Tab-separated table of C-alpha atoms and ligand atoms in Angstrom:
chain	number	residue	atom	x	y	z
A	1	UNK	CA	-8.956	20.071	28.466
A	2	UNK	CA	-8.312	20.823	24.770
A	3	UNK	CA	-10.974	21.015	22.156
A	4	UNK	CA	-10.522	17.393	21.003
A	5	UNK	CA	-12.478	15.120	23.324
A	6	UNK	CA	-13.683	12.388	21.047
A	7	UNK	CA	-12.078	11.038	17.882
A	8	UNK	CA	-13.147	8.658	15.133
A	9	UNK	CA	-10.977	6.138	13.310
A	10	UNK	CA	-11.596	4.426	9.976
A	11	UNK	CA	-9.800	2.263	7.438
A	12	UNK	CA	-10.339	3.004	3.759
A	13	UNK	CA	-9.296	1.665	0.335
A	14	UNK	CA	-7.523	-1.665	-0.061
A	15	UNK	CA	-6.853	-3.386	3.259
A	16	UNK	CA	-3.253	-3.921	4.329
A	17	UNK	CA	-1.720	-6.151	7.025
A	18	UNK	CA	-0.949	-3.947	10.013
A	19	UNK	CA	-4.102	-1.847	9.783
A	20	UNK	CA	-5.362	-3.561	12.936
A	21	UNK	CA	-2.147	-2.707	14.752
A	22	UNK	CA	-2.685	0.926	13.713
A	23	UNK	CA	-6.311	0.915	14.928
A	24	UNK	CA	-5.147	-0.526	18.242
A	25	UNK	CA	-2.520	2.213	18.580
A	26	UNK	CA	-5.044	4.945	17.781
A	27	UNK	CA	-7.522	3.635	20.353
A	28	UNK	CA	-5.032	3.078	23.146
A	29	UNK	CA	-3.174	6.365	22.587
A	30	UNK	CA	-6.474	8.236	22.602
A	31	UNK	CA	-7.545	6.559	25.848
A	32	UNK	CA	-4.124	7.297	27.342
A	33	UNK	CA	-4.784	10.989	26.654
A	34	UNK	CA	-8.287	10.826	28.131
A	35	UNK	CA	-10.180	10.848	24.816
A	36	UNK	CA	-13.157	8.794	23.737
A	37	UNK	CA	-12.942	6.818	20.482
A	38	UNK	CA	-15.528	5.789	17.924
A	39	UNK	CA	-14.783	3.192	15.271
A	40	UNK	CA	-16.238	4.104	11.878
A	41	UNK	CA	-17.063	0.982	9.865
A	42	UNK	CA	-16.604	0.429	6.117
A	43	UNK	CA	-14.427	3.485	5.504
A	44	UNK	CA	-16.125	6.670	4.291
A	45	UNK	CA	-19.364	4.757	3.697
A	46	UNK	CA	-19.585	4.408	7.481
A	47	UNK	CA	-19.224	8.178	7.885
A	48	UNK	CA	-22.085	8.756	5.473
A	49	UNK	CA	-24.305	6.088	7.060
A	50	UNK	CA	-23.316	6.893	10.666
A	51	UNK	CA	-22.066	3.342	11.156
A	52	UNK	CA	-20.188	4.107	14.380
A	53	UNK	CA	-19.190	1.841	17.266
A	54	UNK	CA	-17.612	2.961	20.535
A	55	UNK	CA	-14.152	1.471	21.019
A	56	UNK	CA	-12.610	0.872	24.435
A	57	UNK	CA	-9.254	-0.611	25.286
A	58	UNK	CA	-10.533	-4.193	25.242
A	59	UNK	CA	-12.141	-3.664	21.811
A	60	UNK	CA	-8.654	-3.767	20.319
A	61	UNK	CA	-7.289	-6.686	22.349
A	62	UNK	CA	-5.945	-9.624	20.381
A	63	UNK	CA	-5.860	-7.844	17.001
A	64	UNK	CA	-2.237	-6.705	16.643
A	65	UNK	CA	-1.337	-9.984	14.920
A	66	UNK	CA	-4.322	-10.130	12.553
A	67	UNK	CA	-4.470	-9.204	8.876
A	68	UNK	CA	-7.466	-7.403	7.367
A	69	UNK	CA	-9.187	-4.691	9.398
A	70	UNK	CA	-11.690	-5.110	12.234
A	71	UNK	CA	-13.390	-1.901	11.066
A	72	UNK	CA	-13.830	-3.243	7.504
A	73	UNK	CA	-12.913	-1.104	4.548
A	74	UNK	CA	-14.411	0.108	1.286
A	75	UNK	CA	-13.907	2.445	-1.627
A	76	UNK	CA	-16.732	4.989	-1.434
A	77	UNK	CA	-17.929	6.935	-4.471
A	78	UNK	CA	-20.433	8.997	-2.473
A	79	UNK	CA	-17.719	10.638	-0.386
A	80	UNK	CA	-16.352	12.085	-3.625
A	81	UNK	CA	-19.512	14.222	-3.876
A	82	UNK	CA	-20.198	17.409	-1.852
A	83	UNK	CA	-23.531	15.889	-0.736
A	84	UNK	CA	-21.776	12.791	0.583
A	85	UNK	CA	-19.275	14.862	2.520
A	86	UNK	CA	-22.051	17.020	3.951
A	87	UNK	CA	-23.831	13.929	5.285
A	88	UNK	CA	-20.549	12.780	6.782
A	89	UNK	CA	-20.086	16.152	8.486
A	90	UNK	CA	-23.587	16.124	9.923
A	91	UNK	CA	-23.098	12.605	11.290
A	92	UNK	CA	-19.766	13.522	12.849
A	93	UNK	CA	-21.308	16.602	14.475
A	94	UNK	CA	-24.274	14.609	15.786
A	95	UNK	CA	-21.896	12.039	17.311
A	96	UNK	CA	-19.728	14.864	18.748
A	97	UNK	CA	-16.622	13.549	17.025
A	98	UNK	CA	-13.951	16.278	17.017
A	99	UNK	CA	-11.325	14.682	14.767
A	100	UNK	CA	-10.823	11.651	12.536
A	101	UNK	CA	-7.883	9.358	11.836
A	102	UNK	CA	-8.021	7.900	8.315
A	103	UNK	CA	-5.880	4.827	7.690
A	104	UNK	CA	-5.584	4.318	3.932
A	105	UNK	CA	-3.881	5.227	0.672
A	106	UNK	CA	-3.784	8.306	-1.544
A	107	UNK	CA	-7.388	7.878	-2.742
A	108	UNK	CA	-8.502	8.006	0.894
A	109	UNK	CA	-6.379	11.089	1.564
A	110	UNK	CA	-7.890	12.852	-1.457
A	111	UNK	CA	-11.317	12.538	0.183
A	112	UNK	CA	-9.942	13.657	3.541
A	113	UNK	CA	-8.306	16.690	1.992
A	114	UNK	CA	-11.513	17.777	0.252
A	115	UNK	CA	-13.423	17.352	3.510
A	116	UNK	CA	-10.924	19.535	5.374
A	117	UNK	CA	-11.194	22.257	2.741
A	118	UNK	CA	-14.943	22.395	3.421
A	119	UNK	CA	-15.364	21.549	7.120
A	120	UNK	CA	-13.619	22.298	10.387
A	121	UNK	CA	-13.381	18.761	11.795
A	122	UNK	CA	-9.702	17.840	11.370
A	123	UNK	CA	-8.656	14.687	9.514
A	124	UNK	CA	-5.213	13.143	9.959
A	125	UNK	CA	-4.007	10.318	7.703
A	126	UNK	CA	-1.979	7.189	8.381
A	127	UNK	CA	-0.437	5.636	5.236
A	128	UNK	CA	-1.845	2.132	4.802
A	129	UNK	CA	-1.367	0.343	1.476
A	130	UNK	CA	0.711	-2.637	0.440
A	131	UNK	CA	1.914	-0.651	-2.595
A	132	UNK	CA	4.253	1.675	-0.614
A	133	UNK	CA	3.539	4.369	-3.203
A	134	UNK	CA	2.692	7.411	-1.071
A	135	UNK	CA	4.897	10.464	-1.388
A	136	UNK	CA	6.394	11.836	1.833
A	137	UNK	CA	6.828	8.577	3.700
A	138	UNK	CA	9.495	5.915	3.254
A	139	UNK	CA	7.039	3.307	4.379
A	140	UNK	CA	3.353	2.401	4.222
A	141	UNK	CA	1.565	-0.113	6.453
A	142	UNK	CA	1.330	-3.572	4.902
A	143	UNK	CA	4.165	-3.242	2.416
A	144	UNK	CA	6.637	-5.281	4.433
A	145	UNK	CA	4.199	-8.143	4.964
A	146	UNK	CA	3.133	-8.173	1.314
A	147	UNK	CA	6.753	-8.141	0.195
A	148	UNK	CA	7.591	-11.107	2.401
A	149	UNK	CA	4.514	-12.976	1.160
A	150	UNK	CA	5.637	-12.411	-2.429
A	151	UNK	CA	9.178	-13.518	-1.673
A	152	UNK	CA	7.967	-16.772	-0.117
A	153	UNK	CA	5.741	-17.465	-3.124
A	154	UNK	CA	8.424	-16.660	-5.692
A	155	UNK	CA	10.951	-18.891	-3.917
A	156	UNK	CA	8.494	-21.753	-4.373
A	157	UNK	CA	7.983	-20.917	-8.021
A	158	UNK	CA	11.764	-20.913	-8.483
A	159	UNK	CA	11.923	-24.560	-7.377
A	160	UNK	CA	9.522	-25.713	-10.048
A	161	UNK	CA	10.902	-23.305	-12.676
A	162	UNK	CA	14.321	-24.763	-12.166
A	163	UNK	CA	13.102	-28.378	-12.129
A	164	UNK	CA	11.422	-27.936	-15.520
A	165	UNK	CA	13.810	-25.412	-17.088
A	166	UNK	CA	10.969	-22.938	-17.485
A	167	UNK	CA	10.580	-19.208	-17.764
A	168	UNK	CA	7.973	-17.754	-15.378
A	169	UNK	CA	6.243	-14.415	-15.643
A	170	UNK	CA	5.010	-13.670	-12.119
A	171	UNK	CA	2.520	-10.857	-11.632
A	172	UNK	CA	2.505	-8.941	-8.352
A	173	UNK	CA	0.292	-6.099	-7.097
A	174	UNK	CA	1.042	-2.460	-7.704
A	175	UNK	CA	-1.604	-0.730	-9.769
A	176	UNK	CA	0.553	2.334	-10.350
A	177	UNK	CA	3.803	1.483	-8.684
A	178	UNK	CA	6.614	-1.030	-8.918
A	179	UNK	CA	7.890	-1.134	-5.333
A	180	UNK	CA	6.681	-4.663	-4.614
A	181	UNK	CA	8.008	-5.895	-7.971
A	182	UNK	CA	11.390	-4.200	-7.592
A	183	UNK	CA	12.087	-5.276	-4.029
A	184	UNK	CA	10.762	-8.803	-4.451
A	185	UNK	CA	12.771	-9.069	-7.683
A	186	UNK	CA	15.983	-8.260	-5.836
A	187	UNK	CA	15.098	-10.463	-2.873
A	188	UNK	CA	14.350	-13.508	-5.036
A	189	UNK	CA	17.147	-13.060	-7.566
A	190	UNK	CA	14.765	-12.490	-10.479
A	191	UNK	CA	16.319	-12.066	-13.922
A	192	UNK	CA	14.198	-9.028	-14.740
A	193	UNK	CA	11.423	-6.829	-13.449
A	194	UNK	CA	8.786	-4.977	-15.436
A	195	UNK	CA	7.413	-1.921	-13.638
A	196	UNK	CA	5.414	1.145	-14.686
A	197	UNK	CA	8.244	3.493	-13.655
A	198	UNK	CA	10.620	2.112	-16.288
A	199	UNK	CA	9.791	2.836	-19.894
A	200	UNK	CA	11.251	2.616	-23.387
A	201	UNK	CA	14.475	0.848	-24.270
A	202	UNK	CA	15.451	0.294	-20.685
A	203	UNK	CA	12.830	-2.382	-20.494
A	204	UNK	CA	13.856	-4.395	-23.535
A	205	UNK	CA	13.436	-7.852	-22.034
A	206	UNK	CA	15.082	-9.680	-24.890
A	207	UNK	CA	18.202	-7.639	-24.417
A	208	UNK	CA	18.154	-8.084	-20.656
A	209	UNK	CA	17.736	-11.832	-20.886
A	210	UNK	CA	19.683	-12.962	-23.922
A	211	UNK	CA	22.088	-10.275	-25.110
A	212	UNK	CA	25.872	-10.305	-25.306
A	213	UNK	CA	27.895	-12.694	-23.267
A	214	UNK	CA	25.146	-13.485	-20.807
A	215	UNK	CA	25.310	-16.831	-19.137
A	216	UNK	CA	22.623	-18.973	-20.682
A	217	UNK	CA	20.208	-19.854	-17.933
A	218	UNK	CA	17.918	-22.810	-18.083
A	219	UNK	CA	15.193	-21.118	-16.037
A	220	UNK	CA	14.193	-17.485	-15.647
A	221	UNK	CA	11.956	-15.520	-13.298
A	222	UNK	CA	10.477	-12.236	-14.463
A	223	UNK	CA	8.418	-10.189	-12.001
A	224	UNK	CA	5.749	-7.981	-13.577
A	225	UNK	CA	3.862	-5.234	-11.710
A	226	UNK	CA	0.152	-5.567	-12.476
A	227	UNK	CA	-0.173	-1.914	-13.476
A	228	UNK	CA	2.275	-2.080	-16.324
A	229	UNK	CA	1.042	-0.140	-19.351
A	230	UNK	CA	1.962	-2.956	-21.738
A	231	UNK	CA	-0.199	-5.378	-19.812
A	232	UNK	CA	0.306	-7.828	-16.969
A	233	UNK	CA	2.155	-11.126	-16.837
A	234	UNK	CA	-0.151	-12.887	-19.336
A	235	UNK	CA	0.349	-10.188	-21.969
A	236	UNK	CA	4.132	-10.293	-21.587
A	237	UNK	CA	4.192	-14.081	-21.705
A	238	UNK	CA	2.120	-14.061	-24.883
A	239	UNK	CA	4.561	-11.711	-26.605
A	240	UNK	CA	7.448	-13.922	-25.610
A	241	UNK	CA	5.776	-17.144	-26.673
A	242	UNK	CA	5.289	-15.779	-30.147
A	243	UNK	CA	8.921	-14.785	-30.513
A	244	UNK	CA	10.495	-17.703	-28.708
A	245	UNK	CA	8.275	-20.729	-29.296
A	246	UNK	CA	11.000	-23.025	-27.941
A	247	UNK	CA	11.019	-21.512	-24.480
A	248	UNK	CA	8.815	-23.258	-21.970
A	249	UNK	CA	6.809	-20.379	-20.466
A	250	UNK	CA	4.388	-20.292	-17.554
A	251	UNK	CA	2.500	-17.494	-15.777
A	252	UNK	CA	1.547	-17.043	-12.118
A	253	UNK	CA	-0.617	-14.174	-10.876
A	254	UNK	CA	-0.175	-13.857	-7.123
A	255	UNK	CA	-3.278	-11.669	-6.683
A	256	UNK	CA	-4.995	-10.992	-3.401
A	257	UNK	CA	-3.028	-13.431	-1.302
A	258	UNK	CA	-0.537	-10.534	-1.178
A	259	UNK	CA	-2.995	-8.468	0.852
A	260	UNK	CA	-3.676	-11.005	3.600
A	261	UNK	CA	-1.859	-12.667	6.444
A	262	UNK	CA	-0.447	-11.827	9.821
A	263	UNK	CA	1.611	-8.619	9.711
A	264	UNK	CA	5.397	-8.823	10.069
A	265	UNK	CA	7.111	-7.343	13.114
A	266	UNK	CA	8.120	-4.288	11.028
A	267	UNK	CA	4.519	-3.663	10.006
A	268	UNK	CA	3.261	-4.061	13.577
A	269	UNK	CA	5.861	-1.677	15.014
A	270	UNK	CA	5.531	0.973	12.312
A	271	UNK	CA	1.730	0.794	12.338
A	272	UNK	CA	1.810	1.252	16.115
A	273	UNK	CA	4.096	4.277	15.813
A	274	UNK	CA	2.066	5.890	13.038
A	275	UNK	CA	-1.323	5.245	14.663
A	276	UNK	CA	-0.124	6.750	17.911
A	277	UNK	CA	1.456	9.733	16.127
A	278	UNK	CA	-1.818	10.443	14.323
A	279	UNK	CA	-3.633	10.912	17.632
A	280	UNK	CA	-0.826	13.161	18.918
A	281	UNK	CA	-1.129	15.198	15.706
A	282	UNK	CA	-4.865	15.717	16.262
A	283	UNK	CA	-4.165	16.796	19.854
A	284	UNK	CA	-1.594	19.177	18.417
A	285	UNK	CA	-4.300	20.882	16.318
A	286	UNK	CA	-3.037	19.463	13.047
A	287	UNK	CA	-5.410	18.923	10.141
A	288	UNK	CA	-5.220	17.761	6.534
A	289	UNK	CA	-1.885	16.062	7.122
A	290	UNK	CA	-0.525	12.531	6.906
A	291	UNK	CA	1.848	11.156	9.508
A	292	UNK	CA	4.747	9.414	7.793
A	293	UNK	CA	8.156	7.925	8.454
A	294	UNK	CA	11.283	9.471	6.968
A	295	UNK	CA	14.654	8.087	8.015
A	296	UNK	CA	12.896	6.363	10.887
A	297	UNK	CA	11.520	9.651	12.250
A	298	UNK	CA	7.843	10.560	12.407
A	299	UNK	CA	7.029	13.451	10.047
A	300	UNK	CA	3.877	15.348	9.115
A	301	UNK	CA	3.178	15.739	5.412
A	302	UNK	CA	0.299	17.869	4.100
A	303	UNK	CA	-2.288	15.789	2.225
A	304	UNK	CA	-1.792	18.155	-0.729
A	305	UNK	CA	1.824	16.931	-1.110
A	306	UNK	CA	1.228	13.284	-0.255
A	307	UNK	CA	-1.458	13.064	-2.935
A	308	UNK	CA	0.014	15.169	-5.712
A	309	UNK	CA	3.694	14.342	-5.706
A	310	UNK	CA	5.014	11.120	-7.161
A	311	UNK	CA	7.174	8.783	-5.112
A	312	UNK	CA	9.778	7.334	-7.440
A	313	UNK	CA	11.617	4.043	-7.093
A	314	UNK	CA	15.311	4.166	-6.283
A	315	UNK	CA	16.958	4.028	-9.724
A	316	UNK	CA	20.150	2.486	-8.301
A	317	UNK	CA	18.123	-0.580	-7.417
A	318	UNK	CA	17.114	-1.021	-11.046
A	319	UNK	CA	20.764	-1.132	-11.992
A	320	UNK	CA	21.350	-3.620	-9.195
A	321	UNK	CA	18.777	-6.005	-10.684
A	322	UNK	CA	20.683	-5.903	-13.993
A	323	UNK	CA	24.087	-6.423	-12.409
A	324	UNK	CA	23.044	-9.274	-10.181
A	325	UNK	CA	21.218	-11.207	-12.872
A	326	UNK	CA	24.162	-11.705	-15.271
B	401	F6P	O1	-3.855	-0.306	-3.528
B	401	F6P	C1	-3.577	-1.583	-3.110
B	401	F6P	C2	-3.968	-2.606	-4.132
B	401	F6P	O2	-3.677	-3.824	-3.545
B	401	F6P	C3	-3.314	-2.490	-5.499
B	401	F6P	O3	-2.015	-2.959	-5.570
B	401	F6P	C4	-4.270	-3.268	-6.352
B	401	F6P	O4	-4.200	-2.880	-7.674
B	401	F6P	C5	-5.584	-2.902	-5.773
B	401	F6P	O5	-5.353	-2.592	-4.424
B	401	F6P	C6	-6.630	-3.962	-5.924
B	401	F6P	O6	-7.715	-3.576	-5.201
B	401	F6P	P1	-9.121	-4.278	-5.104
B	401	F6P	O7	-8.869	-5.725	-4.982
B	401	F6P	O8	-9.700	-3.715	-3.862
B	401	F6P	O9	-9.840	-3.900	-6.312
């Protein structure tokens, strides 16, 4: 028997549809390999407070189709401190947990990386965030579901926009990244997208919408990523209203409905693959790495890279938005 006999699993940061499928895969893969599993509740806060529950195969029955996370999640300031991480280490030791799978985003991996610089209990990450903004993986858990939720909502907005000849500024999630905005913009035939990755002249909305020999449209949809430096959908709408008082403008902020709901098939399958791969990585003596998907293959990416490097949007897709909205 190897040195890993019992593992812990936690979800951390913003929840994402498919996290439950990942938890299920971690638990069942661990049991398949003869390991015991502890669920750690409320993310890193549960490590610090020793909020652990044993998980058996039936604990993860009937969850693959559910949004949210059965383990709950949180953003934990205390884990950012050396004292917090020391408490976490002591609790893990006392519970005889030999390795931890962290399902979360780059903030969660930053904590995991620090912990692995200080302590010898290996942490392996599974990318879980609707934003899809983690370097080293083509995909993050929850992105596909969120994207489809946005597309359904924007299609509905298009009906009313068209009926009233209105311009809509629609705000989607993405604190630092425009993946949801870009992909939903293409999928819904939006006239323009505003994302943090595009700056300067390239984002001149007036030019994009009204310049040259553009067909005059009676209604327009503009998707704005919430993290845009010039403000969200309300700020952009305000600017436009002042310059074009004749245009009938409305704003919709999609908000947290993007984070909920039953995961799509893609999210369930990928979360299952990644959760399972994380356990295999721990058994393989890996530490301080994230399991990711590149070209549909499982890869291991050091936390140091996943956190520090920036995942850029595909610039060809920005051009595509312009071409297809003439
Ligand atoms: O990181 C995922 C995300 O959904 C971001 O897109 C968003 O900015 C943030 O979480 C909101 O988080 P919360 O509602 O937890 O403050």
